[in-house]
PDB file of C-alpha atoms in Angstrom:
ATOM      1  CA  MET P   1     -29.750 190.595 144.801  1.00  0.00           C
ATOM      2  CA  ALA P   2     -29.007 190.261 148.598  1.00  0.00           C
ATOM      3  CA  THR P   3     -25.621 189.933 149.365  1.00  0.00           C
ATOM      4  CA  GLY P   4     -23.420 188.878 152.064  1.00  0.00           C
ATOM      5  CA  GLN P   5     -24.176 191.761 154.995  1.00  0.00           C
ATOM      6  CA  ASP P   6     -27.606 191.805 154.673  1.00  0.00           C
ATOM      7  CA  LEU P   7     -27.019 187.914 155.962  1.00  0.00           C
ATOM      8  CA  ILE P   8     -25.435 189.591 158.775  1.00  0.00           C
ATOM      9  CA  ARG P   9     -28.254 192.417 159.223  1.00  0.00           C
ATOM     10  CA  VAL P  10     -31.017 189.246 159.851  1.00  0.00           C
ATOM     11  CA  ALA P  11     -29.026 187.024 162.152  1.00  0.00           C
ATOM     12  CA  SER P  12     -28.457 190.393 163.873  1.00  0.00           C
ATOM     13  CA  GLY P  13     -31.537 191.126 164.748  1.00  0.00           C
ATOM     14  CA  GLU P  14     -31.734 187.830 165.965  1.00  0.00           C
ATOM     15  CA  LEU P  15     -29.004 187.693 169.126  1.00  0.00           C
ATOM     16  CA  GLY P  16     -29.713 186.850 171.901  1.00  0.00           C
ATOM     17  CA  TYR P  17     -33.249 184.824 171.602  1.00  0.00           C
ATOM     18  CA  THR P  18     -32.867 181.425 173.681  1.00  0.00           C
ATOM     19  CA  ARG P  19     -35.117 178.357 173.498  1.00  0.00           C
ATOM     20  CA  TRP P  20     -34.993 179.439 177.165  1.00  0.00           C
ATOM     21  CA  ARG P  21     -37.377 181.486 177.214  1.00  0.00           C
ATOM     22  CA  ASP P  22     -39.516 181.084 173.836  1.00  0.00           C
ATOM     23  CA  PRO P  23     -42.380 180.411 174.991  1.00  0.00           C
ATOM     24  CA  GLN P  24     -44.348 178.431 172.646  1.00  0.00           C
ATOM     25  CA  ARG P  25     -42.970 174.398 171.935  1.00  0.00           C
ATOM     26  CA  GLY P  26     -39.863 174.407 170.341  1.00  0.00           C
ATOM     27  CA  THR P  27     -38.041 177.123 168.982  1.00  0.00           C
ATOM     28  CA  LYS P  28     -39.223 179.715 166.734  1.00  0.00           C
ATOM     29  CA  TYR P  29     -36.861 178.174 163.271  1.00  0.00           C
ATOM     30  CA  GLY P  30     -37.857 174.845 164.184  1.00  0.00           C
ATOM     31  CA  ARG P  31     -42.049 175.124 163.374  1.00  0.00           C
ATOM     32  CA  TRP P  32     -40.813 177.922 160.668  1.00  0.00           C
ATOM     33  CA  TYR P  33     -39.005 174.239 158.714  1.00  0.00           C
ATOM     34  CA  ALA P  34     -41.847 171.982 160.322  1.00  0.00           C
ATOM     35  CA  ASP P  35     -44.376 174.982 158.543  1.00  0.00           C
ATOM     36  CA  LEU P  36     -42.075 174.709 155.191  1.00  0.00           C
ATOM     37  CA  THR P  37     -41.564 170.545 155.571  1.00  0.00           C
ATOM     38  CA  GLY P  38     -45.127 169.354 156.643  1.00  0.00           C
ATOM     39  CA  SER P  39     -43.339 167.728 159.733  1.00  0.00           C
ATOM     40  CA  PRO P  40     -43.973 168.240 163.052  1.00  0.00           C
ATOM     41  CA  TYR P  41     -40.897 166.823 164.449  1.00  0.00           C
ATOM     42  CA  PHE P  42     -38.546 170.047 163.894  1.00  0.00           C
ATOM     43  CA  GLY P  43     -40.821 171.675 166.426  1.00  0.00           C
ATOM     44  CA  ALA P  44     -40.586 170.165 168.875  1.00  0.00           C
ATOM     45  CA  ASN P  45     -38.387 170.743 172.224  1.00  0.00           C
ATOM     46  CA  GLY P  46     -35.049 170.405 172.435  1.00  0.00           C
ATOM     47  CA  VAL P  47     -34.249 169.811 168.037  1.00  0.00           C
ATOM     48  CA  PRO P  48     -30.678 171.418 167.346  1.00  0.00           C
ATOM     49  CA  PHE P  49     -31.741 174.859 164.995  1.00  0.00           C
ATOM     50  CA  CYS P  50     -28.127 175.988 164.184  1.00  0.00           C
ATOM     51  CA  ALA P  51     -29.011 174.767 160.567  1.00  0.00           C
ATOM     52  CA  MET P  52     -32.478 175.460 160.378  1.00  0.00           C
ATOM     53  CA  GLY P  53     -31.529 178.963 161.967  1.00  0.00           C
ATOM     54  CA  ALA P  54     -29.098 180.463 158.809  1.00  0.00           C
ATOM     55  CA  SER P  55     -31.990 178.062 156.828  1.00  0.00           C
ATOM     56  CA  TRP P  56     -34.418 180.871 158.760  1.00  0.00           C
ATOM     57  CA  CYS P  57     -32.441 183.927 158.008  1.00  0.00           C
ATOM     58  CA  LEU P  58     -31.382 182.984 154.350  1.00  0.00           C
ATOM     59  CA  ASP P  59     -35.622 182.575 153.585  1.00  0.00           C
ATOM     60  CA  GLN P  60     -35.982 186.964 155.192  1.00  0.00           C
ATOM     61  CA  LEU P  61     -34.514 187.367 151.925  1.00  0.00           C
ATOM     62  CA  GLY P  62     -36.132 185.460 149.702  1.00  0.00           C
ATOM     63  CA  MET P  63     -33.378 183.094 149.579  1.00  0.00           C
ATOM     64  CA  THR P  64     -32.579 179.449 149.622  1.00  0.00           C
ATOM     65  CA  PRO P  65     -28.791 177.940 150.768  1.00  0.00           C
ATOM     66  CA  PRO P  66     -27.598 176.134 147.695  1.00  0.00           C
ATOM     67  CA  GLY P  67     -28.703 173.384 146.857  1.00  0.00           C
ATOM     68  CA  GLY P  68     -31.787 173.571 149.577  1.00  0.00           C
ATOM     69  CA  HIS P  69     -32.706 174.737 152.729  1.00  0.00           C
ATOM     70  CA  PHE P  70     -31.464 172.304 155.974  1.00  0.00           C
ATOM     71  CA  ALA P  71     -31.456 170.399 159.384  1.00  0.00           C
ATOM     72  CA  TYR P  72     -28.388 168.393 159.697  1.00  0.00           C
ATOM     73  CA  VAL P  73     -25.568 170.230 158.564  1.00  0.00           C
ATOM     74  CA  PRO P  74     -24.132 167.457 157.533  1.00  0.00           C
ATOM     75  CA  THR P  75     -27.016 167.678 154.357  1.00  0.00           C
ATOM     76  CA  GLY P  76     -26.526 171.621 153.931  1.00  0.00           C
ATOM     77  CA  ILE P  77     -22.765 170.648 152.604  1.00  0.00           C
ATOM     78  CA  ALA P  78     -23.184 167.875 151.023  1.00  0.00           C
ATOM     79  CA  ASN P  79     -25.673 170.534 149.173  1.00  0.00           C
ATOM     80  CA  ALA P  80     -23.735 173.000 148.792  1.00  0.00           C
ATOM     81  CA  ARG P  81     -20.918 170.337 147.007  1.00  0.00           C
ATOM     82  CA  LYS P  82     -23.028 168.959 144.178  1.00  0.00           C
ATOM     83  CA  ALA P  83     -24.091 172.842 142.682  1.00  0.00           C
ATOM     84  CA  GLY P  84     -20.330 173.844 143.362  1.00  0.00           C
ATOM     85  CA  ALA P  85     -21.176 176.269 146.317  1.00  0.00           C
ATOM     86  CA  LEU P  86     -18.734 174.878 148.466  1.00  0.00           C
ATOM     87  CA  VAL P  87     -14.334 177.907 149.149  1.00  0.00           C
ATOM     88  CA  PRO P  88     -11.209 177.270 151.538  1.00  0.00           C
ATOM     89  CA  ALA P  89     -11.808 177.985 154.820  1.00  0.00           C
ATOM     90  CA  ARG P  90      -9.657 180.732 153.969  1.00  0.00           C
ATOM     91  CA  GLN P  91     -11.195 182.740 151.727  1.00  0.00           C
ATOM     92  CA  ALA P  92     -14.632 182.700 154.195  1.00  0.00           C
ATOM     93  CA  ARG P  93     -15.895 186.261 153.870  1.00  0.00           C
ATOM     94  CA  PRO P  94     -19.522 187.801 155.066  1.00  0.00           C
ATOM     95  CA  GLY P  95     -22.007 186.098 154.673  1.00  0.00           C
ATOM     96  CA  ASP P  96     -21.033 182.942 153.964  1.00  0.00           C
ATOM     97  CA  LEU P  97     -21.877 180.080 156.118  1.00  0.00           C
ATOM     98  CA  VAL P  98     -18.704 178.574 157.610  1.00  0.00           C
ATOM     99  CA  CYS P  99     -18.624 173.935 159.076  1.00  0.00           C
ATOM    100  CA  PHE P 100     -18.299 172.874 162.669  1.00  0.00           C
ATOM    101  CA  ASP P 101     -17.104 169.839 163.729  1.00  0.00           C
ATOM    102  CA  TRP P 102     -15.753 169.646 167.247  1.00  0.00           C
ATOM    103  CA  ASN P 103     -13.810 166.705 167.151  1.00  0.00           C
ATOM    104  CA  ARG P 104     -12.287 166.257 164.029  1.00  0.00           C
ATOM    105  CA  ASP P 105     -14.360 163.088 163.189  1.00  0.00           C
ATOM    106  CA  GLY P 106     -15.356 164.365 160.071  1.00  0.00           C
ATOM    107  CA  VAL P 107     -17.777 165.119 160.522  1.00  0.00           C
ATOM    108  CA  ALA P 108     -20.357 168.232 160.721  1.00  0.00           C
ATOM    109  CA  ASP P 109     -21.425 169.369 164.162  1.00  0.00           C
ATOM    110  CA  HIS P 110     -22.430 172.549 163.413  1.00  0.00           C
ATOM    111  CA  VAL P 111     -22.795 175.897 161.146  1.00  0.00           C
ATOM    112  CA  GLY P 112     -23.116 179.378 161.946  1.00  0.00           C
ATOM    113  CA  ILE P 113     -22.773 182.379 159.701  1.00  0.00           C
ATOM    114  CA  VAL P 114     -19.319 184.328 158.450  1.00  0.00           C
ATOM    115  CA  VAL P 115     -19.099 188.546 160.417  1.00  0.00           C
ATOM    116  CA  ALA P 116     -15.152 188.610 159.530  1.00  0.00           C
ATOM    117  CA  ASN P 117     -12.342 186.723 158.137  1.00  0.00           C
ATOM    118  CA  LEU P 118     -10.749 187.176 161.470  1.00  0.00           C
ATOM    119  CA  GLY P 119      -6.340 186.260 159.341  1.00  0.00           C
ATOM    120  CA  TRP P 120      -6.676 183.694 161.901  1.00  0.00           C
ATOM    121  CA  GLY P 121     -10.390 182.258 162.955  1.00  0.00           C
ATOM    122  CA  LEU P 122     -13.485 183.354 162.146  1.00  0.00           C
ATOM    123  CA  ALA P 123     -15.883 185.789 163.786  1.00  0.00           C
ATOM    124  CA  THR P 124     -19.503 184.537 163.178  1.00  0.00           C
ATOM    125  CA  ILE P 125     -23.377 184.752 163.922  1.00  0.00           C
ATOM    126  CA  GLU P 126     -24.437 181.540 165.606  1.00  0.00           C
ATOM    127  CA  PHE P 127     -27.487 179.727 166.674  1.00  0.00           C
ATOM    128  CA  ASN P 128     -28.154 176.835 169.178  1.00  0.00           C
ATOM    129  CA  THR P 129     -24.499 177.611 170.295  1.00  0.00           C
ATOM    130  CA  SER P 130     -23.820 179.253 174.138  1.00  0.00           C
ATOM    131  CA  PRO P 131     -23.162 182.817 174.624  1.00  0.00           C
ATOM    132  CA  GLY P 132     -19.807 181.607 176.672  1.00  0.00           C
ATOM    133  CA  THR P 133     -16.428 178.520 176.090  1.00  0.00           C
ATOM    134  CA  GLY P 134     -18.332 177.795 178.831  1.00  0.00           C
ATOM    135  CA  GLY P 135     -21.769 175.680 177.469  1.00  0.00           C
ATOM    136  CA  SER P 136     -22.489 173.433 174.334  1.00  0.00           C
ATOM    137  CA  GLN P 137     -21.062 175.357 171.248  1.00  0.00           C
ATOM    138  CA  GLY P 138     -23.905 173.057 168.629  1.00  0.00           C
ATOM    139  CA  ASN P 139     -26.017 172.132 171.305  1.00  0.00           C
ATOM    140  CA  GLY P 140     -25.673 175.742 174.043  1.00  0.00           C
ATOM    141  CA  GLY P 141     -30.265 177.152 172.583  1.00  0.00           C
ATOM    142  CA  GLY P 142     -29.306 180.304 171.711  1.00  0.00           C
ATOM    143  CA  VAL P 143     -28.090 182.749 169.330  1.00  0.00           C
ATOM    144  CA  TYR P 144     -24.492 184.185 170.241  1.00  0.00           C
ATOM    145  CA  ARG P 145     -21.741 186.293 168.725  1.00  0.00           C
ATOM    146  CA  ARG P 146     -18.816 183.910 168.684  1.00  0.00           C
ATOM    147  CA  THR P 147     -15.165 183.805 167.543  1.00  0.00           C
ATOM    148  CA  ARG P 148     -13.198 180.160 165.667  1.00  0.00           C
ATOM    149  CA  ALA P 149     -10.378 178.942 165.007  1.00  0.00           C
ATOM    150  CA  TRP P 150      -9.374 177.154 161.404  1.00  0.00           C
ATOM    151  CA  SER P 151      -9.096 174.140 163.776  1.00  0.00           C
ATOM    152  CA  TYR P 152     -12.474 173.036 164.303  1.00  0.00           C
ATOM    153  CA  VAL P 153     -13.338 174.469 160.736  1.00  0.00           C
ATOM    154  CA  CYS P 154     -14.792 171.469 158.403  1.00  0.00           C
ATOM    155  CA  ALA P 155     -16.502 173.468 155.496  1.00  0.00           C
ATOM    156  CA  VAL P 156     -17.621 177.175 153.954  1.00  0.00           C
ATOM    157  CA  ILE P 157     -20.843 177.359 151.573  1.00  0.00           C
ATOM    158  CA  ARG P 158     -21.749 180.398 149.661  1.00  0.00           C
ATOM    159  CA  PRO P 159     -24.923 181.080 149.103  1.00  0.00           C
ATOM    160  CA  ALA P 160     -25.774 183.151 145.602  1.00  0.00           C
ATOM    161  CA  TYR P 161     -25.451 186.345 146.813  1.00  0.00           C
ATOM    162  CA  GLY P 162     -24.929 188.833 144.174  1.00  0.00           C
ATOM    163  CA  ALA P 163     -22.260 190.466 143.318  1.00  0.00           C
ATOM    164  CA  PRO P 164     -20.436 193.511 145.911  1.00  0.00           C
ATOM    165  CA  ALA P 165     -20.230 196.612 144.963  1.00  0.00           C
ATOM    166  CA  PRO P 166     -16.946 197.238 143.928  1.00  0.00           C
ATOM    167  CA  GLN P 167     -15.085 199.369 146.553  1.00  0.00           C
ATOM    168  CA  SER P 168     -12.349 201.825 145.623  1.00  0.00           C
ATOM    169  CA  HIS P 169      -8.964 202.194 147.753  1.00  0.00           C
ATOM    170  CA  PRO P 170      -9.449 205.305 150.856  1.00  0.00           C
ATOM    171  CA  ALA P 171      -9.105 208.450 149.861  1.00  0.00           C
ATOM    172  CA  LYS P 172      -5.985 210.178 151.929  1.00  0.00           C
ATOM    173  CA  LEU P 173      -7.244 211.336 154.955  1.00  0.00           C
ATOM    174  CA  GLU P 174      -7.419 214.270 156.521  1.00  0.00           C
ATOM    175  CA  VAL P 175      -5.573 214.346 159.641  1.00  0.00           C
ATOM    176  CA  ASP P 176      -8.077 216.307 162.219  1.00  0.00           C
ATOM    177  CA  GLY P 177      -8.702 214.698 164.952  1.00  0.00           C
ATOM    178  CA  VAL P 178     -12.057 213.229 164.102  1.00  0.00           C
ATOM    179  CA  LEU P 179     -13.131 209.767 163.230  1.00  0.00           C
ATOM    180  CA  GLY P 180     -15.542 210.556 160.386  1.00  0.00           C
ATOM    181  CA  PRO P 181     -16.550 208.170 157.201  1.00  0.00           C
ATOM    182  CA  ALA P 182     -13.867 207.973 156.035  1.00  0.00           C
ATOM    183  CA  SER P 183     -12.149 207.948 159.261  1.00  0.00           C
ATOM    184  CA  THR P 184     -14.494 204.787 159.110  1.00  0.00           C
ATOM    185  CA  ARG P 185     -14.407 202.675 155.910  1.00  0.00           C
ATOM    186  CA  ALA P 186     -10.683 203.747 155.872  1.00  0.00           C
ATOM    187  CA  PHE P 187     -10.175 201.132 158.636  1.00  0.00           C
ATOM    188  CA  GLN P 188     -13.050 199.126 157.597  1.00  0.00           C
ATOM    189  CA  TRP P 189     -10.428 197.999 154.301  1.00  0.00           C
ATOM    190  CA  VAL P 190      -7.599 197.714 155.515  1.00  0.00           C
ATOM    191  CA  ALA P 191      -9.353 195.719 158.672  1.00  0.00           C
ATOM    192  CA  GLY P 192     -10.876 193.846 155.755  1.00  0.00           C
ATOM    193  CA  THR P 193     -14.824 194.033 156.634  1.00  0.00           C
ATOM    194  CA  PRO P 194     -17.852 194.774 155.302  1.00  0.00           C
ATOM    195  CA  GLN P 195     -17.672 198.259 154.312  1.00  0.00           C
ATOM    196  CA  ASP P 196     -20.491 201.735 155.076  1.00  0.00           C
ATOM    197  CA  GLY P 197     -18.787 203.857 156.781  1.00  0.00           C
ATOM    198  CA  ARG P 198     -20.245 203.329 160.557  1.00  0.00           C
ATOM    199  CA  VAL P 199     -19.861 201.152 163.614  1.00  0.00           C
ATOM    200  CA  SER P 200     -22.769 199.518 164.307  1.00  0.00           C
ATOM    201  CA  SER P 201     -24.959 197.994 167.890  1.00  0.00           C
ATOM    202  CA  GLN P 202     -22.102 199.457 170.237  1.00  0.00           C
ATOM    203  CA  PRO P 203     -23.127 199.645 173.556  1.00  0.00           C
ATOM    204  CA  TYR P 204     -24.446 202.947 174.800  1.00  0.00           C
ATOM    205  CA  ALA P 205     -22.614 202.895 177.977  1.00  0.00           C
ATOM    206  CA  ASN P 206     -19.366 203.742 176.321  1.00  0.00           C
ATOM    207  CA  ARG P 207     -20.217 206.922 174.377  1.00  0.00           C
ATOM    208  CA  ALA P 208     -18.648 208.242 177.101  1.00  0.00           C
ATOM    209  CA  HIS P 209     -15.196 207.072 176.498  1.00  0.00           C
ATOM    210  CA  LEU P 210     -15.503 207.383 172.972  1.00  0.00           C
ATOM    211  CA  PRO P 211     -15.855 211.663 171.390  1.00  0.00           C
ATOM    212  CA  ASN P 212     -14.251 211.606 168.431  1.00  0.00           C
ATOM    213  CA  TRP P 213     -15.040 209.355 166.740  1.00  0.00           C
ATOM    214  CA  VAL P 214     -18.846 210.269 165.202  1.00  0.00           C
ATOM    215  CA  THR P 215     -19.867 207.350 163.637  1.00  0.00           C
ATOM    216  CA  ILE P 216     -20.383 204.890 165.223  1.00  0.00           C
ATOM    217  CA  ASP P 217     -24.038 203.416 166.167  1.00  0.00           C
ATOM    218  CA  TYR P 218     -24.887 203.295 169.978  1.00  0.00           C
ATOM    219  CA  THR P 219     -27.776 201.452 171.204  1.00  0.00           C
ATOM    220  CA  LYS P 220     -29.980 200.036 173.376  1.00  0.00           C
ATOM    221  CA  ARG P 221     -29.495 195.940 172.140  1.00  0.00           C
ATOM    222  CA  PRO P 222     -25.708 195.554 170.897  1.00  0.00           C
ATOM    223  CA  GLY P 223     -24.677 193.436 169.367  1.00  0.00           C
ATOM    224  CA  GLY P 224     -21.065 194.453 168.553  1.00  0.00           C
ATOM    225  CA  SER P 225     -18.963 195.163 165.198  1.00  0.00           C
ATOM    226  CA  ALA P 226     -17.236 192.849 162.355  1.00  0.00           C
ATOM    227  CA  LEU P 227     -15.330 195.888 162.510  1.00  0.00           C
ATOM    228  CA  VAL P 228     -14.254 196.469 166.341  1.00  0.00           C
ATOM    229  CA  ILE P 229     -13.521 191.952 166.127  1.00  0.00           C
ATOM    230  CA  ALA P 230     -11.002 192.396 164.137  1.00  0.00           C
ATOM    231  CA  ILE P 231      -9.194 195.124 165.473  1.00  0.00           C
ATOM    232  CA  GLN P 232      -9.861 193.309 168.817  1.00  0.00           C
ATOM    233  CA  GLY P 233      -7.200 190.703 167.344  1.00  0.00           C
ATOM    234  CA  TRP P 234      -5.454 193.530 166.517  1.00  0.00           C
ATOM    235  CA  VAL P 235      -4.709 194.060 170.214  1.00  0.00           C
ATOM    236  CA  LYS P 236      -4.806 191.115 171.669  1.00  0.00           C
ATOM    237  CA  THR P 237      -8.108 192.311 173.255  1.00  0.00           C
ATOM    238  CA  THR P 238     -11.433 190.986 173.828  1.00  0.00           C
ATOM    239  CA  LYS P 239     -13.164 189.874 171.214  1.00  0.00           C
ATOM    240  CA  ASP P 240     -16.240 190.807 171.867  1.00  0.00           C
ATOM    241  CA  GLY P 241     -17.432 193.785 168.923  1.00  0.00           C
ATOM    242  CA  PHE P 242     -17.140 195.982 171.550  1.00  0.00           C
ATOM    243  CA  ILE P 243     -15.423 199.087 171.650  1.00  0.00           C
ATOM    244  CA  GLY P 244     -14.026 199.698 175.528  1.00  0.00           C
ATOM    245  CA  PRO P 245     -12.211 201.300 177.906  1.00  0.00           C
ATOM    246  CA  ASP P 246      -9.479 198.344 176.570  1.00  0.00           C
ATOM    247  CA  THR P 247      -9.962 198.001 173.427  1.00  0.00           C
ATOM    248  CA  ILE P 248      -9.260 202.583 173.343  1.00  0.00           C
ATOM    249  CA  LYS P 249      -5.761 201.887 175.249  1.00  0.00           C
ATOM    250  CA  GLY P 250      -5.147 198.112 173.102  1.00  0.00           C
ATOM    251  CA  ILE P 251      -5.827 200.597 170.115  1.00  0.00           C
ATOM    252  CA  GLN P 252      -3.298 204.001 171.137  1.00  0.00           C
ATOM    253  CA  ARG P 253      -0.482 200.991 172.307  1.00  0.00           C
ATOM    254  CA  SER P 254      -0.514 200.564 168.591  1.00  0.00           C
ATOM    255  CA  VAL P 255      -0.566 203.736 167.222  1.00  0.00           C
ATOM    256  CA  GLY P 256       1.669 204.999 169.593  1.00  0.00           C
ATOM    257  CA  GLY P 257       2.639 208.691 170.357  1.00  0.00           C
ATOM    258  CA  VAL P 258      -0.880 208.828 173.064  1.00  0.00           C
ATOM    259  CA  ALA P 259      -1.281 208.283 176.372  1.00  0.00           C
ATOM    260  CA  VAL P 260      -2.573 205.374 176.558  1.00  0.00           C
ATOM    261  CA  ASP P 261      -6.005 206.241 178.858  1.00  0.00           C
ATOM    262  CA  GLY P 262      -8.953 204.720 176.921  1.00  0.00           C
ATOM    263  CA  TYR P 263     -10.071 208.003 175.920  1.00  0.00           C
ATOM    264  CA  LEU P 264     -10.688 208.283 172.169  1.00  0.00           C
ATOM    265  CA  GLY P 265      -9.849 211.815 172.045  1.00  0.00           C
ATOM    266  CA  PRO P 266      -8.378 214.391 169.689  1.00  0.00           C
ATOM    267  CA  ALA P 267      -5.532 212.747 169.980  1.00  0.00           C
ATOM    268  CA  THR P 268      -5.866 209.656 169.550  1.00  0.00           C
ATOM    269  CA  ALA P 269      -7.706 210.286 167.002  1.00  0.00           C
ATOM    270  CA  ARG P 270      -5.586 212.436 164.470  1.00  0.00           C
ATOM    271  CA  ALA P 271      -2.919 208.787 165.642  1.00  0.00           C
ATOM    272  CA  VAL P 272      -5.412 206.705 163.867  1.00  0.00           C
ATOM    273  CA  GLN P 273      -5.739 208.648 161.011  1.00  0.00           C
ATOM    274  CA  ALA P 274      -1.724 208.425 160.438  1.00  0.00           C
ATOM    275  CA  TRP P 275      -2.199 204.992 161.947  1.00  0.00           C
ATOM    276  CA  LEU P 276      -4.295 204.216 158.514  1.00  0.00           C
ATOM    277  CA  ASN P 277      -2.484 205.972 155.860  1.00  0.00           C
ATOM    278  CA  MET P 278       0.464 203.895 156.656  1.00  0.00           C
ATOM    279  CA  LYS P 279      -1.400 200.784 155.717  1.00  0.00           C
ATOM    280  CA  LEU P 280      -2.754 203.152 152.542  1.00  0.00           C
ATOM    281  CA  GLY P 281       0.148 203.255 151.670  1.00  0.00           C
ATOM    282  CA  TYR P 282       0.013 207.361 151.704  1.00  0.00           C
TER     283      TYR P 282
END
């Protein structure tokens, strides 16, 4: 069965889509929903598509949200409540659907997909939002990564995924100055993000700053990493999911004992491994 990480993978493939550049009427998610329901309205221009986008992503995995696909967020919450699929907000985990109430009037306005629980809030991928705080958060027309505070969360819906594989406690790391799969999985364990031993979707331009982190996946169309977002929350740098010099400097200040130069070479890698061993209880 599909997992929450599978949903994040599908949603990540949609990052950067905007209704403004869609050559056809409406949006790709609205057109899909119109075909699904037999109602042409959903394929029309200007129809909000945050919920239809989330439903579309689940459909790619052969799944539906609890209680069925939905285009109106309060309907999705009501369906999930009937299905017993609402979970406490602070227990949100990757692949959950998170609903937001921007003006706190008791009516949900928007929905996104949880990428990571950051403790102070959630990292998400959202359909029909804006890339920054300057535009509409619930009707911005694009698919973007965002971070959201708990104060806006009004419900969390958990789709019926298969049981995740149990994750064993990482073994003590060899402090060898190379952040390979074991070190990356240990970092993911400490951060509470999915443990695949890779740092996903990073900009190729940052490669020169990271010679000793060897499990980073570089791409021309970066989408960002849940692990990096968690790290950026700790070190208080911009939470964009991309590990560049500023985030490396934050890591260097946190682990201590190394030059704060924005370059993750062998000395910084060894300091990170020693810090991870401490966090793991060794």
